[in-house]
Backbone as a chain_set.jsonl record, in Angstrom:
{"seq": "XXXXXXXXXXXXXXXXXXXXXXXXXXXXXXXXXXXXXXXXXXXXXXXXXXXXXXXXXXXXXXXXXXXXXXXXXXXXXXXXXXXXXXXXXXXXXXX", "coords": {"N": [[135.433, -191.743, -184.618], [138.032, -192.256, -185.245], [138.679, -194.398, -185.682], [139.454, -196.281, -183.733], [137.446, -196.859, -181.383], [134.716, -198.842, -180.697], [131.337, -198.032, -180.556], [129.041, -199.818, -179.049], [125.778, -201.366, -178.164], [123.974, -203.378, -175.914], [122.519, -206.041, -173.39], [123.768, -207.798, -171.975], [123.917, -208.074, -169.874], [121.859, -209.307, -167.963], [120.114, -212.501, -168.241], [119.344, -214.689, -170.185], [116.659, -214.269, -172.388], [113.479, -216.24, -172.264], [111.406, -216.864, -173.873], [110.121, -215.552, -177.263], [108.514, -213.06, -176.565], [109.454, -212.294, -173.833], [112.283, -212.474, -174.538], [112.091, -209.546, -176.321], [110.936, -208.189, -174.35], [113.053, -207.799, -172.497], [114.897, -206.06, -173.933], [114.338, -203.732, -172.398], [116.141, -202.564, -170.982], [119.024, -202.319, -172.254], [121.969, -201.257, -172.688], [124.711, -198.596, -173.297], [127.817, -198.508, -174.418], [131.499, -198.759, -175.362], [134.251, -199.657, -176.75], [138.019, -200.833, -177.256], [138.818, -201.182, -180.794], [140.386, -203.345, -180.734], [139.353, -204.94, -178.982], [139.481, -204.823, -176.233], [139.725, -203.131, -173.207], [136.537, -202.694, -172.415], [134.651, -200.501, -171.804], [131.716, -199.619, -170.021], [129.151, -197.216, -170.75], [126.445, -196.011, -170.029], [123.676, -196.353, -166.882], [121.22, -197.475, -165.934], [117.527, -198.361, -165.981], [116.668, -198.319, -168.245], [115.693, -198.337, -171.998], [118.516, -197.53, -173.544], [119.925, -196.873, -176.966], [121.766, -197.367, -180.054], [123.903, -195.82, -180.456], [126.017, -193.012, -181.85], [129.075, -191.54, -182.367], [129.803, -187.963, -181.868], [131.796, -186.43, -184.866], [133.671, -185.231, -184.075], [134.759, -186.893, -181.963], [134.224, -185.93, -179.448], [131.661, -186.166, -178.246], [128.358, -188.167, -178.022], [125.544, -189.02, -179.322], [122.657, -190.507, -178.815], [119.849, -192.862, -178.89], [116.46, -193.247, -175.79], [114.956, -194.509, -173.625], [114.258, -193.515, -171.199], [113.172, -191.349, -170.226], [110.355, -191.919, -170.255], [109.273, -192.692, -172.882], [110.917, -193.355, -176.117], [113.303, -191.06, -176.99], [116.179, -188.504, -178.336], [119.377, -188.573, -176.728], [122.074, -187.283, -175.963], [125.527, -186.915, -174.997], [128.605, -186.781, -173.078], [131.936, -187.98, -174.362], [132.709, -189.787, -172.465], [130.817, -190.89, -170.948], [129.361, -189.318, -169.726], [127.273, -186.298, -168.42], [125.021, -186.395, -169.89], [122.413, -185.424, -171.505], [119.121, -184.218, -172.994], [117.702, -184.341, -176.16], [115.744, -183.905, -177.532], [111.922, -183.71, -177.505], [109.446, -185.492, -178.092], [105.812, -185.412, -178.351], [103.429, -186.701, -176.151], [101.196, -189.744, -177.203]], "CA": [[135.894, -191.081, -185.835], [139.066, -191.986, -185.47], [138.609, -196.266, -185.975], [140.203, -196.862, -182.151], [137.09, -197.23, -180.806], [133.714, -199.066, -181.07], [130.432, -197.765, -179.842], [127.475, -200.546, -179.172], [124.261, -201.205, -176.857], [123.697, -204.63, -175.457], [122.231, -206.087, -172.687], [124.445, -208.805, -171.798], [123.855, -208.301, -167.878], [120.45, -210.104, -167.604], [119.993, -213.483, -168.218], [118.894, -215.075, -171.568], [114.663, -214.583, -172.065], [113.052, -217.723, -172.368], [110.466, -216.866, -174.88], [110.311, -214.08, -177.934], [108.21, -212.212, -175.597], [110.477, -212.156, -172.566], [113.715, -211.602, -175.115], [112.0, -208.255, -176.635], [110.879, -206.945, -172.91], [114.536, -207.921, -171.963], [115.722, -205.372, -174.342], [114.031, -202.362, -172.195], [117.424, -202.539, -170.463], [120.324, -202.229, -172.917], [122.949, -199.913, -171.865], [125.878, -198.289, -174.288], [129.277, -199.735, -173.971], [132.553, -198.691, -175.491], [135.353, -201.118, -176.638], [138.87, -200.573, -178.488], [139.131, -202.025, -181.752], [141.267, -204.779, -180.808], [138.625, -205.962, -178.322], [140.268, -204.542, -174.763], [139.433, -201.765, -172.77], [135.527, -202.604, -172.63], [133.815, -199.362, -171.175], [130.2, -199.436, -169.871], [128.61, -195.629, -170.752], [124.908, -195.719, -169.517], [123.454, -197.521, -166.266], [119.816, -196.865, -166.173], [116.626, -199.06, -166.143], [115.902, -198.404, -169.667], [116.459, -199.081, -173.285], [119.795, -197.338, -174.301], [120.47, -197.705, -178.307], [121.727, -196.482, -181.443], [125.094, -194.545, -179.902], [126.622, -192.337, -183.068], [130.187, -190.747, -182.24], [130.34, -186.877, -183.153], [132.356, -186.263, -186.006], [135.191, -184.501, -183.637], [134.821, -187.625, -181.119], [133.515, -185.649, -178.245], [130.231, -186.593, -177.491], [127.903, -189.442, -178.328], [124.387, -188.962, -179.669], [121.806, -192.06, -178.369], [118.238, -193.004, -178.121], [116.466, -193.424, -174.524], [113.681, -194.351, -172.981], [114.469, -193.409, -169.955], [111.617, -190.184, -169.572], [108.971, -192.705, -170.923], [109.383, -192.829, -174.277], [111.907, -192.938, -176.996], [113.903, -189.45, -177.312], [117.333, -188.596, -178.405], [119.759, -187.534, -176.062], [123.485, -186.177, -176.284], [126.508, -187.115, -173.643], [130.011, -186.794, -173.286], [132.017, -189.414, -174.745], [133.319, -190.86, -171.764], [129.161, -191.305, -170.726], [128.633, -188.185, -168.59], [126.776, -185.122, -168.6], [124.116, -186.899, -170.477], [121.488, -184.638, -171.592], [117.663, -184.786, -173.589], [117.753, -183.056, -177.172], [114.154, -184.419, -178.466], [110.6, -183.791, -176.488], [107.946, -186.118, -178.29], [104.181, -185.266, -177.781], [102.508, -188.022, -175.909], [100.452, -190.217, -178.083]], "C": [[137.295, -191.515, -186.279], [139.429, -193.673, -186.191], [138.652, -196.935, -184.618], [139.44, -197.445, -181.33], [135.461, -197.925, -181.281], [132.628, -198.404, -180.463], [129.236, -199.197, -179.806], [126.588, -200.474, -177.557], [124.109, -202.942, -177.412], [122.699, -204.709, -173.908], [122.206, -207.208, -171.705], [124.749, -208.869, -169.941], [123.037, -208.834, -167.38], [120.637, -210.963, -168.396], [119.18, -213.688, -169.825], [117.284, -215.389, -171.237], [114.366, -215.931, -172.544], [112.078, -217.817, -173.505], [110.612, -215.869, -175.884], [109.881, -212.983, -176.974], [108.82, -211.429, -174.739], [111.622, -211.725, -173.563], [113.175, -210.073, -175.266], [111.736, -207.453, -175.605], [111.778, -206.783, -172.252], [115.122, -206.613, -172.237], [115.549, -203.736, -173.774], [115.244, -202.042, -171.129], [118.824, -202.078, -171.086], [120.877, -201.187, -172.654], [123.852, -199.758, -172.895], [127.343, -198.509, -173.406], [130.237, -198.991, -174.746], [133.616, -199.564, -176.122], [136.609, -200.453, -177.446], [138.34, -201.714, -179.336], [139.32, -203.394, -182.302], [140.243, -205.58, -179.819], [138.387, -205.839, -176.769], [139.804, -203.25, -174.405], [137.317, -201.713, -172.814], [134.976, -201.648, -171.684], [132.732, -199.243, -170.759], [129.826, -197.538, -169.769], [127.472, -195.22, -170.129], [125.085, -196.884, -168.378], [122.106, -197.066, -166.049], [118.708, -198.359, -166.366], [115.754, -198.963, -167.676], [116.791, -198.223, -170.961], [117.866, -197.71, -173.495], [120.19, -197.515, -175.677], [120.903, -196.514, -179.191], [123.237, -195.355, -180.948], [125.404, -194.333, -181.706], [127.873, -191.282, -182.2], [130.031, -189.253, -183.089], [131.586, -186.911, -183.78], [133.776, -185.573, -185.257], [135.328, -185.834, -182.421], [134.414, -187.285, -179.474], [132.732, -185.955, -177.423], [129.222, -187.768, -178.815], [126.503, -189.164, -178.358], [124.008, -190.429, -179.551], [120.514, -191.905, -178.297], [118.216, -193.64, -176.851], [115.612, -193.633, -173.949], [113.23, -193.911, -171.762], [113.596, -192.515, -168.989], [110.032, -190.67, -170.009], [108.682, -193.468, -172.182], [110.88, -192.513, -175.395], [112.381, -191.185, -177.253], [115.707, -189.507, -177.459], [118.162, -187.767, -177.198], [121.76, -187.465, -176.622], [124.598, -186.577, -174.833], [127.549, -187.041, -174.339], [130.57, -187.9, -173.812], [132.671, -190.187, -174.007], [132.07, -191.332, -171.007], [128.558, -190.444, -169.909], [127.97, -187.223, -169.056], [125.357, -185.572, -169.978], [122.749, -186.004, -170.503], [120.278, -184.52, -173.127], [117.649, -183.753, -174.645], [116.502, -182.653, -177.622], [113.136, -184.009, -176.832], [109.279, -184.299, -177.342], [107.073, -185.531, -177.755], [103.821, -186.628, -177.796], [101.303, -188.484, -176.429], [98.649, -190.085, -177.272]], "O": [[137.737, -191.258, -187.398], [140.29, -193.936, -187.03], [138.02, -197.96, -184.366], [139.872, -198.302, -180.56], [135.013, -197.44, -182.32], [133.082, -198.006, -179.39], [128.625, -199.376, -180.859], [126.697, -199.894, -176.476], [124.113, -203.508, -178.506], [122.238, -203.697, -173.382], [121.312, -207.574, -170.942], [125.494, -209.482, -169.176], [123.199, -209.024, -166.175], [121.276, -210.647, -169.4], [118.543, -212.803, -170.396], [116.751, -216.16, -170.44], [115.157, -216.586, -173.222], [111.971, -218.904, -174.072], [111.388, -215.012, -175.462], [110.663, -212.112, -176.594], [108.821, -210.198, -174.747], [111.965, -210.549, -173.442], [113.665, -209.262, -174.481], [112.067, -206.267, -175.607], [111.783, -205.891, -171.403], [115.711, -205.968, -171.37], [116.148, -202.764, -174.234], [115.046, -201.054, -170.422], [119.652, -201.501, -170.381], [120.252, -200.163, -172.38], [123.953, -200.767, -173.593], [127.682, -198.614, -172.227], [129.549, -198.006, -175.014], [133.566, -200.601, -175.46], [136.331, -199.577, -178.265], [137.732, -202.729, -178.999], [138.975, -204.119, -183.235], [140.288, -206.81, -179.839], [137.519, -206.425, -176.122], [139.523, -202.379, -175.229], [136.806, -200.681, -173.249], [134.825, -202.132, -170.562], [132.383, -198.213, -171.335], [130.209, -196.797, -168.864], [127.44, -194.081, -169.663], [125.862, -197.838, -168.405], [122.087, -195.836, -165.997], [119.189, -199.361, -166.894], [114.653, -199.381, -168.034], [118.004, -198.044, -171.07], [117.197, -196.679, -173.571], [120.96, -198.472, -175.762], [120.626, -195.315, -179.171], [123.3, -194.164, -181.254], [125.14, -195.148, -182.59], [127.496, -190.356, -181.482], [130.073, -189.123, -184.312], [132.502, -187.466, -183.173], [134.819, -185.443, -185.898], [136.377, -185.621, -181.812], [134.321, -188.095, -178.552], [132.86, -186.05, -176.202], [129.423, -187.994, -180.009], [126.076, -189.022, -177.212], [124.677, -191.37, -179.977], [119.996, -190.947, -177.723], [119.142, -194.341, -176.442], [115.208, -192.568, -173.483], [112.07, -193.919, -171.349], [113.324, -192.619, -167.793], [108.972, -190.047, -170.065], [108.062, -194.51, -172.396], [111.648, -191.554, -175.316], [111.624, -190.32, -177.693], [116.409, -190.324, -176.863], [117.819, -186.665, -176.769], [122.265, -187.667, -177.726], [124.166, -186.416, -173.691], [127.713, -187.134, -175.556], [129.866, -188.91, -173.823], [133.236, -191.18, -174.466], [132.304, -192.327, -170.321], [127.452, -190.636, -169.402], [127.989, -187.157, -170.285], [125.009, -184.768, -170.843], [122.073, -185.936, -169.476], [120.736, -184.766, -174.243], [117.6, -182.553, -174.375], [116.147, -181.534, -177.993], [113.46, -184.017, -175.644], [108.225, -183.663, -177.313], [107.301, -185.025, -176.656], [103.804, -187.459, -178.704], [100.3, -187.8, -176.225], [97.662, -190.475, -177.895]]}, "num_chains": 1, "name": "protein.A"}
C-alpha cells in the first residue's frame, strides 16, 4: 500500500522445463516472495509443494490475500504479511 514493497509468485527454484508441458506442470510449485522497491531485501513468504499465486496486499498492509492449491484445488487463502499464520477463506465443491 505503501509503494516500499513488491508482492510476486515465481518459481525460480526448479530448473527451466524442457517442453510447454513440463514448463506449465513446473508452475504447480510457485511460492510468494516479497522484494523492496529498489530490488533488495528479497523475502520468500510461502514454502509448500504447491502452486502459490496472485498475492494482493490489504489496504492497511497487514496481511496478504493469495490463491493455493495446496488442499487440492485452487482456494483463496489469507496470511500475515510477513507469510505466517496462513489461513483458508474459500471451500470449493469438488467437481
Amino acid at each position: 500500500p505503501d509503494g516500499k514493497r513488491i508482492l510476486f509468485y515465481t518459481r525460480d527454484s526448479l530448473p527451466p522445463a524442457p517442453t510447454p508441458e513440463a514448463q506449465q506442470a513446473s508452475w504447480s510449485s510457485a511460492e510468494l516472495y516479497a522484494i523492496d522497491a529498489d530490488g533488495c531485501n528479497r523475502t520468500r513468504l510461502t514454502q509448500n509443494d504447491s502452486l502459490d499465486q496472485s498475492p494482493v496486499m490489504s489496504p492497511d498492509g497487514t496481511k496478504i490475500a493469495f490463491t493455493s492449491c495446496r488442499d487440492g484445488q485452487r482456494e483463496v487463502y489469507v496470511m500475515d504479511a510477513d507469510g505466517m499464520n496462513a489461513r483458508r477463506l474459500t471451500y470449493s465443491r469438488q467437481p
